[in-house]
Amino acid sequence: MNNALSRLRTLSCSAIATVVFAVYPSIALAADAIRADEDPVPRSDRCAAFPGVECRKKNLAGIRWAGKDLRQARLAGSNLRYAQLSGANLSRADLRAVDLTGADLRQTDLSYANLEDAILTGAVFDGANLSSANLRGAPRTALPGSYPDGIAKPPAEECQPESRSNTVIGASKVAPSFVGANLRAALIENANLERANFLGAVLDGALLSGAILDYADFSSARLDGAKLSGASLVCARMISVKAVNAVFARASMDRAWMKGANLRGADLSGASLRFVYGKWVVLEGGRLAGADLRAAVFSEANFRRTVFDEARMERTEDLASTDLSYSDLRGASFRRTSLLGVHLRNAQLENAVWSQGQQCAAGSIGECIPAHGSAAN
């Protein structure tokens, strides 16, 4: 008799739980999360995983939330160091000022998430969706790219293009990784992502103005229409990057490695491009007005209809002139530009506009033959 009553009570509780969880699915999700987190990190806070969860300013270091549904979760100010978040849904989550040091966010959905002022040192976002995410100002402390024990950053000479070898300092293990990630329309203005790895990432339409991206690896990445005005890309690796119509105005890009980059229609007005190695670059229809191109190598490049007006390309006491050998410069403009010592061997100059406004005649190869018999400077 007692066994029958006990069995009846168990069945009744199960039936009630089924009804409650069916009516209130978030309760079911919370219960599932609690069961999954049976071994919490010592001295850490407990926090269930379900959409919209409120866990601000909690110690969640090392928490295992891989694959969890955390849409619109409110986690601002929390410690998520080394958290396991791969495959989780954190779309529209509030992650302001969170510490994601060493966190695993591979294949995570962070679309429209707010990561403003977050610490991203060593975090892995490979394959993640960060479309329209806000990464402004990241990180607050523990700068990605900073070296432990006070080790100094390698000098710029270590990534100089003159060596013609792949010596560019690329991504570092202490910097965040965004390999293959979707960062379309992401807000990354003024963020410090030095040495970050964006290999193959998609950043079309992203806003990176003022960001620190020194030594970052953008090889094979897409930056079509991205805005990088005033950004720092010193020693950045940009091999085969596609940045059609991107804006790099006033950016610092000294010693960047841009071999094979497609920058068609891009605006690099006023940018510093000293010592850049840009063999096979395509900048057709682009702008380099007022840019500093001294000691840069752009051989065999496509500069058709590119504007070089008032650019610095001449040889000076401390810097070599620009190398434009074998490049296509047809229709390019060099108004008010000193071309003293500029390497133009076998460069195509037909219809180019020279420093004093003269147009180069057909057949101008390696030197400008004035179309109307006037001397070209």
mmCIF file of C-alpha atoms in Angstrom:
data_model
loop_
_atom_site.group_PDB
_atom_site.id
_atom_site.type_symbol
_atom_site.label_atom_id
_atom_site.label_comp_id
_atom_site.label_asym_id
_atom_site.label_seq_id
_atom_site.Cartn_x
_atom_site.Cartn_y
_atom_site.Cartn_z
ATOM 1 C CA MET A 1 0.000 0.000 0.000
ATOM 2 C CA ASN A 2 2.802 2.404 0.969
ATOM 3 C CA ASN A 3 4.677 1.570 -2.255
ATOM 4 C CA ALA A 4 1.574 2.332 -4.318
ATOM 5 C CA LEU A 5 1.108 5.722 -2.583
ATOM 6 C CA SER A 6 4.777 6.606 -3.101
ATOM 7 C CA ARG A 7 4.552 5.713 -6.792
ATOM 8 C CA LEU A 8 1.395 7.843 -7.142
ATOM 9 C CA ARG A 9 3.134 10.858 -5.546
ATOM 10 C CA THR A 10 6.104 10.494 -7.940
ATOM 11 C CA LEU A 11 3.821 10.320 -10.974
ATOM 12 C CA SER A 12 1.850 13.358 -9.792
ATOM 13 C CA CYS A 13 5.024 15.458 -9.284
ATOM 14 C CA SER A 14 6.306 14.469 -12.713
ATOM 15 C CA ALA A 15 3.002 15.412 -14.332
ATOM 16 C CA ILE A 16 2.949 18.801 -12.561
ATOM 17 C CA ALA A 17 6.563 19.493 -13.571
ATOM 18 C CA THR A 18 5.768 18.634 -17.185
ATOM 19 C CA VAL A 19 2.830 21.054 -17.218
ATOM 20 C CA VAL A 20 4.846 23.861 -15.545
ATOM 21 C CA PHE A 21 7.782 23.464 -17.926
ATOM 22 C CA ALA A 22 5.426 23.416 -20.909
ATOM 23 C CA VAL A 23 3.761 26.649 -19.799
ATOM 24 C CA TYR A 24 6.986 28.332 -18.633
ATOM 25 C CA PRO A 25 9.764 27.158 -20.973
ATOM 26 C CA SER A 26 12.313 29.514 -19.385
ATOM 27 C CA ILE A 27 11.935 27.597 -16.106
ATOM 28 C CA ALA A 28 12.683 24.417 -17.968
ATOM 29 C CA LEU A 29 15.769 26.008 -19.522
ATOM 30 C CA ALA A 30 16.937 27.210 -16.123
ATOM 31 C CA ALA A 31 16.466 23.787 -14.590
ATOM 32 C CA ASP A 32 18.392 22.225 -17.442
ATOM 33 C CA ALA A 33 21.222 24.693 -16.930
ATOM 34 C CA ILE A 34 21.404 23.956 -13.206
ATOM 35 C CA ARG A 35 21.648 20.235 -13.939
ATOM 36 C CA ALA A 36 24.388 20.911 -16.463
ATOM 37 C CA ASP A 37 26.383 23.019 -14.002
ATOM 38 C CA GLU A 38 26.695 20.372 -11.312
ATOM 39 C CA ASP A 39 30.393 21.121 -10.824
ATOM 40 C CA PRO A 40 30.689 24.906 -10.526
ATOM 41 C CA VAL A 41 34.076 26.579 -10.401
ATOM 42 C CA PRO A 42 35.215 26.944 -6.743
ATOM 43 C CA ARG A 43 34.443 30.329 -5.196
ATOM 44 C CA SER A 44 32.384 31.295 -8.233
ATOM 45 C CA ASP A 45 28.801 32.469 -8.498
ATOM 46 C CA ARG A 46 26.085 30.160 -9.747
ATOM 47 C CA CYS A 47 24.108 31.399 -12.702
ATOM 48 C CA ALA A 48 21.615 29.437 -14.777
ATOM 49 C CA ALA A 49 21.755 29.650 -18.566
ATOM 50 C CA PHE A 50 18.574 30.747 -20.305
ATOM 51 C CA PRO A 51 17.483 33.633 -22.567
ATOM 52 C CA GLY A 52 17.518 36.992 -20.819
ATOM 53 C CA VAL A 53 19.260 35.703 -17.705
ATOM 54 C CA GLU A 54 20.298 38.442 -15.256
ATOM 55 C CA CYS A 55 23.874 37.794 -14.090
ATOM 56 C CA ARG A 56 25.598 41.145 -13.960
ATOM 57 C CA LYS A 57 28.862 41.558 -12.012
ATOM 58 C CA LYS A 58 29.168 37.844 -11.240
ATOM 59 C CA ASN A 59 32.241 35.649 -11.000
ATOM 60 C CA LEU A 60 31.583 33.098 -13.741
ATOM 61 C CA ALA A 61 35.185 32.226 -14.508
ATOM 62 C CA GLY A 62 35.492 28.888 -16.320
ATOM 63 C CA ILE A 63 31.740 28.379 -16.580
ATOM 64 C CA ARG A 64 30.646 25.765 -19.111
ATOM 65 C CA TRP A 65 27.948 27.280 -21.301
ATOM 66 C CA ALA A 66 28.903 25.763 -24.635
ATOM 67 C CA GLY A 67 25.874 25.533 -26.914
ATOM 68 C CA LYS A 68 23.570 27.300 -24.432
ATOM 69 C CA ASP A 69 20.808 29.698 -25.441
ATOM 70 C CA LEU A 70 21.749 33.004 -23.801
ATOM 71 C CA ARG A 71 19.980 35.425 -26.081
ATOM 72 C CA GLN A 72 19.722 38.896 -24.537
ATOM 73 C CA ALA A 73 21.584 37.707 -21.446
ATOM 74 C CA ARG A 74 22.618 40.516 -19.104
ATOM 75 C CA LEU A 75 26.174 39.764 -18.061
ATOM 76 C CA ALA A 76 27.713 43.244 -17.895
ATOM 77 C CA GLY A 77 30.742 43.504 -15.632
ATOM 78 C CA SER A 78 30.992 39.762 -15.054
ATOM 79 C CA ASN A 79 34.142 37.674 -14.926
ATOM 80 C CA LEU A 80 34.008 35.140 -17.773
ATOM 81 C CA ARG A 81 37.698 34.332 -17.885
ATOM 82 C CA TYR A 82 38.310 31.025 -19.656
ATOM 83 C CA ALA A 83 34.559 30.464 -20.012
ATOM 84 C CA GLN A 84 33.471 27.743 -22.430
ATOM 85 C CA LEU A 85 30.973 29.489 -24.697
ATOM 86 C CA SER A 86 31.566 27.796 -28.038
ATOM 87 C CA GLY A 87 28.405 27.458 -30.090
ATOM 88 C CA ALA A 88 26.364 29.449 -27.590
ATOM 89 C CA ASN A 89 23.718 31.947 -28.646
ATOM 90 C CA LEU A 90 24.658 35.318 -27.141
ATOM 91 C CA SER A 91 22.905 37.454 -29.715
ATOM 92 C CA ARG A 92 21.940 40.881 -28.369
ATOM 93 C CA ALA A 93 23.580 40.007 -25.045
ATOM 94 C CA ASP A 94 24.844 42.760 -22.745
ATOM 95 C CA LEU A 95 28.551 41.979 -22.332
ATOM 96 C CA ARG A 96 29.788 45.430 -21.477
ATOM 97 C CA ALA A 97 33.026 45.452 -19.477
ATOM 98 C CA VAL A 98 33.091 41.661 -19.148
ATOM 99 C CA ASP A 99 36.425 39.887 -18.777
ATOM 100 C CA LEU A 100 36.664 37.286 -21.548
ATOM 101 C CA THR A 101 40.350 36.531 -21.090
ATOM 102 C CA GLY A 102 41.080 33.149 -22.653
ATOM 103 C CA ALA A 103 37.392 32.436 -23.274
ATOM 104 C CA ASP A 104 36.335 29.989 -25.998
ATOM 105 C CA LEU A 105 33.722 31.640 -28.231
ATOM 106 C CA ARG A 106 34.232 29.597 -31.385
ATOM 107 C CA GLN A 107 31.121 29.471 -33.603
ATOM 108 C CA THR A 108 29.269 31.595 -31.040
ATOM 109 C CA ASP A 109 26.415 33.859 -32.148
ATOM 110 C CA LEU A 110 27.251 37.356 -30.882
ATOM 111 C CA SER A 111 25.253 39.276 -33.460
ATOM 112 C CA TYR A 112 24.183 42.683 -32.115
ATOM 113 C CA ALA A 113 25.867 41.887 -28.791
ATOM 114 C CA ASN A 114 27.332 44.771 -26.783
ATOM 115 C CA LEU A 115 30.984 44.095 -25.870
ATOM 116 C CA GLU A 116 31.934 47.701 -25.272
ATOM 117 C CA ASP A 117 34.986 47.975 -22.979
ATOM 118 C CA ALA A 118 35.249 44.177 -22.751
ATOM 119 C CA ILE A 119 38.618 42.534 -22.063
ATOM 120 C CA LEU A 120 39.391 40.181 -24.945
ATOM 121 C CA THR A 121 42.936 39.069 -24.144
ATOM 122 C CA GLY A 122 43.480 35.627 -25.649
ATOM 123 C CA ALA A 123 39.779 35.110 -26.395
ATOM 124 C CA VAL A 124 38.996 32.911 -29.414
ATOM 125 C CA PHE A 125 36.154 34.058 -31.703
ATOM 126 C CA ASP A 126 37.049 31.813 -34.653
ATOM 127 C CA GLY A 127 34.002 31.278 -36.866
ATOM 128 C CA ALA A 128 31.802 33.377 -34.581
ATOM 129 C CA ASN A 129 29.024 35.673 -35.795
ATOM 130 C CA LEU A 130 29.727 39.212 -34.550
ATOM 131 C CA SER A 131 27.698 41.012 -37.188
ATOM 132 C CA SER A 132 26.631 44.442 -35.916
ATOM 133 C CA ALA A 133 28.273 43.727 -32.542
ATOM 134 C CA ASN A 134 29.674 46.621 -30.524
ATOM 135 C CA LEU A 135 33.353 46.233 -29.612
ATOM 136 C CA ARG A 136 34.055 49.907 -29.077
ATOM 137 C CA GLY A 137 36.778 50.690 -26.615
ATOM 138 C CA ALA A 138 37.762 47.070 -25.989
ATOM 139 C CA PRO A 139 39.731 46.296 -23.938
ATOM 140 C CA ARG A 140 39.729 48.373 -20.751
ATOM 141 C CA THR A 141 42.800 46.689 -19.240
ATOM 142 C CA ALA A 142 45.025 43.711 -19.948
ATOM 143 C CA LEU A 143 45.566 44.946 -23.475
ATOM 144 C CA PRO A 144 45.517 42.195 -26.095
ATOM 145 C CA GLY A 145 48.957 42.255 -27.540
ATOM 146 C CA SER A 146 50.577 43.294 -24.275
ATOM 147 C CA TYR A 147 53.364 40.972 -23.291
ATOM 148 C CA PRO A 148 53.685 39.342 -19.859
ATOM 149 C CA ASP A 149 56.519 40.245 -17.484
ATOM 150 C CA GLY A 150 57.030 43.581 -19.161
ATOM 151 C CA ILE A 151 58.525 42.220 -22.381
ATOM 152 C CA ALA A 152 58.806 45.041 -24.872
ATOM 153 C CA LYS A 153 56.953 45.063 -28.197
ATOM 154 C CA PRO A 154 59.224 44.096 -31.121
ATOM 155 C CA PRO A 155 60.612 47.132 -32.961
ATOM 156 C CA ALA A 156 59.116 48.146 -36.294
ATOM 157 C CA GLU A 157 62.279 47.020 -38.086
ATOM 158 C CA GLU A 158 61.260 43.396 -37.550
ATOM 159 C CA CYS A 159 58.428 43.730 -40.041
ATOM 160 C CA GLN A 160 60.154 45.842 -42.652
ATOM 161 C CA PRO A 161 59.156 44.829 -46.198
ATOM 162 C CA GLU A 162 62.604 45.252 -47.699
ATOM 163 C CA SER A 163 63.533 41.726 -46.614
ATOM 164 C CA ARG A 164 61.037 40.325 -49.181
ATOM 165 C CA SER A 165 60.371 37.452 -46.775
ATOM 166 C CA ASN A 166 57.397 36.701 -44.548
ATOM 167 C CA THR A 167 58.897 38.324 -41.483
ATOM 168 C CA VAL A 168 55.865 40.373 -40.527
ATOM 169 C CA ILE A 169 55.040 39.887 -36.896
ATOM 170 C CA GLY A 170 51.568 38.352 -37.046
ATOM 171 C CA ALA A 171 48.955 37.501 -34.461
ATOM 172 C CA SER A 172 50.071 36.690 -30.943
ATOM 173 C CA LYS A 173 48.794 34.068 -28.539
ATOM 174 C CA VAL A 174 47.787 36.791 -26.076
ATOM 175 C CA ALA A 175 45.692 38.638 -28.668
ATOM 176 C CA PRO A 176 42.088 37.734 -29.549
ATOM 177 C CA SER A 177 41.483 35.520 -32.572
ATOM 178 C CA PHE A 178 38.707 36.165 -35.102
ATOM 179 C CA VAL A 179 39.716 33.631 -37.754
ATOM 180 C CA GLY A 180 36.860 33.246 -40.238
ATOM 181 C CA ALA A 181 34.533 35.274 -38.020
ATOM 182 C CA ASN A 182 31.625 37.343 -39.330
ATOM 183 C CA LEU A 183 32.143 40.960 -38.251
ATOM 184 C CA ARG A 184 29.909 42.640 -40.835
ATOM 185 C CA ALA A 185 28.936 46.137 -39.710
ATOM 186 C CA ALA A 186 30.623 45.568 -36.335
ATOM 187 C CA LEU A 187 31.437 48.652 -34.261
ATOM 188 C CA ILE A 188 35.134 48.439 -33.385
ATOM 189 C CA GLU A 189 35.983 52.127 -33.159
ATOM 190 C CA ASN A 190 38.893 53.050 -30.854
ATOM 191 C CA ALA A 191 39.322 49.437 -29.754
ATOM 192 C CA ASN A 192 42.791 48.087 -28.965
ATOM 193 C CA LEU A 193 43.078 44.859 -30.963
ATOM 194 C CA GLU A 194 46.820 44.923 -31.475
ATOM 195 C CA ARG A 195 48.133 41.623 -32.904
ATOM 196 C CA ALA A 196 44.598 40.248 -33.314
ATOM 197 C CA ASN A 197 44.125 37.513 -35.903
ATOM 198 C CA PHE A 198 41.456 38.323 -38.517
ATOM 199 C CA LEU A 199 42.609 35.707 -41.016
ATOM 200 C CA GLY A 200 39.780 35.139 -43.504
ATOM 201 C CA ALA A 201 37.336 37.177 -41.415
ATOM 202 C CA VAL A 202 34.519 39.206 -42.977
ATOM 203 C CA LEU A 203 34.431 42.850 -41.860
ATOM 204 C CA ASP A 204 32.378 44.377 -44.667
ATOM 205 C CA GLY A 205 30.990 47.725 -43.543
ATOM 206 C CA ALA A 206 32.668 47.483 -40.128
ATOM 207 C CA LEU A 207 33.598 50.689 -38.296
ATOM 208 C CA LEU A 208 37.215 50.548 -37.095
ATOM 209 C CA SER A 209 38.064 54.239 -37.048
ATOM 210 C CA GLY A 210 40.741 55.043 -34.491
ATOM 211 C CA ALA A 211 41.305 51.370 -33.657
ATOM 212 C CA ILE A 212 44.765 50.099 -32.734
ATOM 213 C CA LEU A 213 45.462 47.185 -35.071
ATOM 214 C CA ASP A 214 49.247 47.161 -35.133
ATOM 215 C CA TYR A 215 50.728 43.780 -36.108
ATOM 216 C CA ALA A 216 47.202 42.405 -36.720
ATOM 217 C CA ASP A 217 46.745 39.754 -39.400
ATOM 218 C CA PHE A 218 44.079 40.571 -42.008
ATOM 219 C CA SER A 219 45.339 38.105 -44.607
ATOM 220 C CA SER A 220 42.551 37.019 -46.972
ATOM 221 C CA ALA A 221 40.051 39.014 -44.908
ATOM 222 C CA ARG A 222 37.221 41.085 -46.421
ATOM 223 C CA LEU A 223 36.888 44.756 -45.527
ATOM 224 C CA ASP A 224 34.679 46.013 -48.353
ATOM 225 C CA GLY A 225 33.290 49.412 -47.407
ATOM 226 C CA ALA A 226 34.911 49.288 -43.961
ATOM 227 C CA LYS A 227 35.847 52.552 -42.251
ATOM 228 C CA LEU A 228 39.371 52.672 -40.788
ATOM 229 C CA SER A 229 39.984 56.427 -40.733
ATOM 230 C CA GLY A 230 42.746 57.285 -38.281
ATOM 231 C CA ALA A 231 43.342 53.632 -37.407
ATOM 232 C CA SER A 232 46.815 52.338 -36.616
ATOM 233 C CA LEU A 233 47.877 49.375 -38.763
ATOM 234 C CA VAL A 234 51.635 49.545 -38.319
ATOM 235 C CA CYS A 235 53.229 46.258 -39.401
ATOM 236 C CA ALA A 236 49.784 44.818 -40.159
ATOM 237 C CA ARG A 237 49.688 41.745 -42.360
ATOM 238 C CA MET A 238 47.231 42.382 -45.207
ATOM 239 C CA ILE A 239 48.207 39.796 -47.785
ATOM 240 C CA SER A 240 45.432 39.272 -50.355
ATOM 241 C CA VAL A 241 43.020 41.335 -48.270
ATOM 242 C CA LYS A 242 39.917 42.570 -50.120
ATOM 243 C CA ALA A 243 38.996 46.105 -49.088
ATOM 244 C CA VAL A 244 37.058 47.526 -52.029
ATOM 245 C CA ASN A 245 35.873 51.096 -51.360
ATOM 246 C CA ALA A 246 37.260 50.940 -47.817
ATOM 247 C CA VAL A 247 38.371 54.158 -46.093
ATOM 248 C CA PHE A 248 41.884 54.311 -44.610
ATOM 249 C CA ALA A 249 42.136 58.115 -44.600
ATOM 250 C CA ARG A 250 44.869 59.360 -42.228
ATOM 251 C CA ALA A 251 45.590 55.803 -41.100
ATOM 252 C CA SER A 252 49.076 54.838 -39.884
ATOM 253 C CA MET A 253 50.108 51.870 -42.045
ATOM 254 C CA ASP A 254 53.896 52.052 -42.016
ATOM 255 C CA ARG A 255 55.608 48.736 -42.855
ATOM 256 C CA ALA A 256 52.317 46.968 -43.539
ATOM 257 C CA TRP A 257 52.602 43.902 -45.779
ATOM 258 C CA MET A 258 49.958 44.341 -48.503
ATOM 259 C CA LYS A 259 51.090 41.974 -51.220
ATOM 260 C CA GLY A 260 48.231 41.196 -53.609
ATOM 261 C CA ALA A 261 45.713 43.359 -51.729
ATOM 262 C CA ASN A 262 42.572 44.446 -53.590
ATOM 263 C CA LEU A 263 41.888 48.049 -52.582
ATOM 264 C CA ARG A 264 39.952 49.076 -55.658
ATOM 265 C CA GLY A 265 38.295 52.446 -55.054
ATOM 266 C CA ALA A 266 39.703 52.716 -51.523
ATOM 267 C CA ASP A 267 40.502 56.066 -49.918
ATOM 268 C CA LEU A 268 43.975 56.287 -48.345
ATOM 269 C CA SER A 269 44.188 60.073 -48.404
ATOM 270 C CA GLY A 270 46.688 61.393 -45.892
ATOM 271 C CA ALA A 271 47.677 57.892 -44.790
ATOM 272 C CA SER A 272 51.233 57.044 -43.774
ATOM 273 C CA LEU A 273 52.459 54.135 -45.915
ATOM 274 C CA ARG A 274 56.217 54.321 -45.463
ATOM 275 C CA PHE A 275 58.100 51.082 -46.069
ATOM 276 C CA VAL A 276 54.895 49.315 -47.151
ATOM 277 C CA TYR A 277 55.393 46.267 -49.333
ATOM 278 C CA GLY A 278 52.547 46.295 -51.848
ATOM 279 C CA LYS A 279 53.566 44.262 -54.853
ATOM 280 C CA TRP A 280 50.563 43.403 -57.071
ATOM 281 C CA VAL A 281 48.270 45.742 -55.147
ATOM 282 C CA VAL A 282 45.104 46.873 -56.940
ATOM 283 C CA LEU A 283 44.105 50.450 -56.103
ATOM 284 C CA GLU A 284 42.406 51.337 -59.347
ATOM 285 C CA GLY A 285 40.266 54.441 -58.974
ATOM 286 C CA GLY A 286 41.505 54.931 -55.427
ATOM 287 C CA ARG A 287 42.872 57.943 -53.572
ATOM 288 C CA LEU A 288 46.368 58.484 -52.171
ATOM 289 C CA ALA A 289 46.203 62.277 -52.081
ATOM 290 C CA GLY A 290 48.530 63.652 -49.429
ATOM 291 C CA ALA A 291 49.705 60.173 -48.432
ATOM 292 C CA ASP A 292 53.312 59.485 -47.387
ATOM 293 C CA LEU A 293 54.605 56.733 -49.677
ATOM 294 C CA ARG A 294 58.319 57.159 -49.164
ATOM 295 C CA ALA A 295 60.362 53.954 -49.201
ATOM 296 C CA ALA A 296 57.219 51.987 -50.148
ATOM 297 C CA VAL A 297 57.328 49.255 -52.790
ATOM 298 C CA PHE A 298 54.307 49.058 -55.123
ATOM 299 C CA SER A 299 55.815 47.274 -58.093
ATOM 300 C CA GLU A 300 53.567 45.597 -60.672
ATOM 301 C CA ALA A 301 50.549 47.282 -59.094
ATOM 302 C CA ASN A 302 47.344 48.584 -60.672
ATOM 303 C CA PHE A 303 46.978 52.312 -60.065
ATOM 304 C CA ARG A 304 44.830 53.200 -63.048
ATOM 305 C CA ARG A 305 43.040 56.520 -62.433
ATOM 306 C CA THR A 306 44.414 56.657 -58.879
ATOM 307 C CA VAL A 307 44.848 60.129 -57.370
ATOM 308 C CA PHE A 308 48.348 60.768 -55.966
ATOM 309 C CA ASP A 309 47.980 64.547 -55.743
ATOM 310 C CA GLU A 310 50.357 66.126 -53.198
ATOM 311 C CA ALA A 311 51.579 62.708 -52.040
ATOM 312 C CA ARG A 312 55.092 62.338 -50.623
ATOM 313 C CA MET A 313 57.053 59.985 -52.867
ATOM 314 C CA GLU A 314 60.362 61.732 -53.383
ATOM 315 C CA ARG A 315 63.753 60.607 -52.158
ATOM 316 C CA THR A 316 64.904 62.402 -49.003
ATOM 317 C CA GLU A 317 68.033 62.241 -46.881
ATOM 318 C CA ASP A 318 66.572 59.641 -44.544
ATOM 319 C CA LEU A 319 64.093 57.806 -46.772
ATOM 320 C CA ALA A 320 64.195 56.256 -50.239
ATOM 321 C CA SER A 321 61.710 57.189 -52.936
ATOM 322 C CA THR A 322 58.635 55.146 -53.869
ATOM 323 C CA ASP A 323 59.040 52.139 -56.154
ATOM 324 C CA LEU A 324 56.318 52.015 -58.839
ATOM 325 C CA SER A 325 58.249 49.837 -61.283
ATOM 326 C CA TYR A 326 56.187 47.898 -63.836
ATOM 327 C CA SER A 327 52.963 49.391 -62.454
ATOM 328 C CA ASP A 328 49.934 50.477 -64.451
ATOM 329 C CA LEU A 329 49.573 54.214 -63.857
ATOM 330 C CA ARG A 330 47.453 55.062 -66.860
ATOM 331 C CA GLY A 331 45.172 57.998 -66.110
ATOM 332 C CA ALA A 332 46.661 58.494 -62.634
ATOM 333 C CA SER A 333 47.028 62.010 -61.257
ATOM 334 C CA PHE A 334 50.283 63.347 -59.744
ATOM 335 C CA ARG A 335 49.399 67.028 -59.455
ATOM 336 C CA ARG A 336 51.701 68.996 -57.132
ATOM 337 C CA THR A 337 53.650 65.813 -56.357
ATOM 338 C CA SER A 338 57.444 65.687 -56.336
ATOM 339 C CA LEU A 339 58.602 62.615 -58.267
ATOM 340 C CA LEU A 340 62.304 63.093 -57.556
ATOM 341 C CA GLY A 341 63.956 59.682 -57.686
ATOM 342 C CA VAL A 342 60.651 57.754 -57.928
ATOM 343 C CA HIS A 343 61.213 54.385 -59.607
ATOM 344 C CA LEU A 344 59.089 54.214 -62.760
ATOM 345 C CA ARG A 345 60.904 51.529 -64.734
ATOM 346 C CA ASN A 346 58.554 50.123 -67.388
ATOM 347 C CA ALA A 347 55.580 51.817 -65.694
ATOM 348 C CA GLN A 348 52.661 52.604 -68.013
ATOM 349 C CA LEU A 349 51.996 56.340 -67.893
ATOM 350 C CA GLU A 350 49.639 56.979 -70.801
ATOM 351 C CA ASN A 351 47.145 59.757 -69.975
ATOM 352 C CA ALA A 352 48.650 60.236 -66.514
ATOM 353 C CA VAL A 353 48.596 63.831 -65.273
ATOM 354 C CA TRP A 354 52.065 64.949 -64.187
ATOM 355 C CA SER A 355 53.074 67.243 -61.328
ATOM 356 C CA GLN A 356 52.495 70.517 -63.184
ATOM 357 C CA GLY A 357 49.343 69.375 -64.916
ATOM 358 C CA GLN A 358 50.916 68.009 -68.116
ATOM 359 C CA GLN A 359 49.293 64.939 -69.591
ATOM 360 C CA CYS A 360 51.477 62.018 -70.627
ATOM 361 C CA ALA A 361 51.135 60.976 -74.244
ATOM 362 C CA ALA A 362 50.390 57.525 -75.585
ATOM 363 C CA GLY A 363 53.483 55.345 -75.497
ATOM 364 C CA SER A 364 54.781 56.840 -72.250
ATOM 365 C CA ILE A 365 56.581 53.910 -70.666
ATOM 366 C CA GLY A 366 58.919 54.548 -67.743
ATOM 367 C CA GLU A 367 58.832 58.287 -68.334
ATOM 368 C CA CYS A 368 56.174 60.853 -69.133
ATOM 369 C CA ILE A 369 56.253 62.077 -72.705
ATOM 370 C CA PRO A 370 54.301 65.350 -72.722
ATOM 371 C CA ALA A 371 51.270 65.108 -74.968
ATOM 372 C CA HIS A 372 51.721 68.648 -76.253
ATOM 373 C CA GLY A 373 55.489 68.981 -76.268
ATOM 374 C CA SER A 374 55.749 70.663 -72.874
ATOM 375 C CA ALA A 375 58.413 69.424 -70.444
ATOM 376 C CA ALA A 376 57.213 67.102 -67.725
ATOM 377 C CA ASN A 377 58.690 67.513 -64.246
#
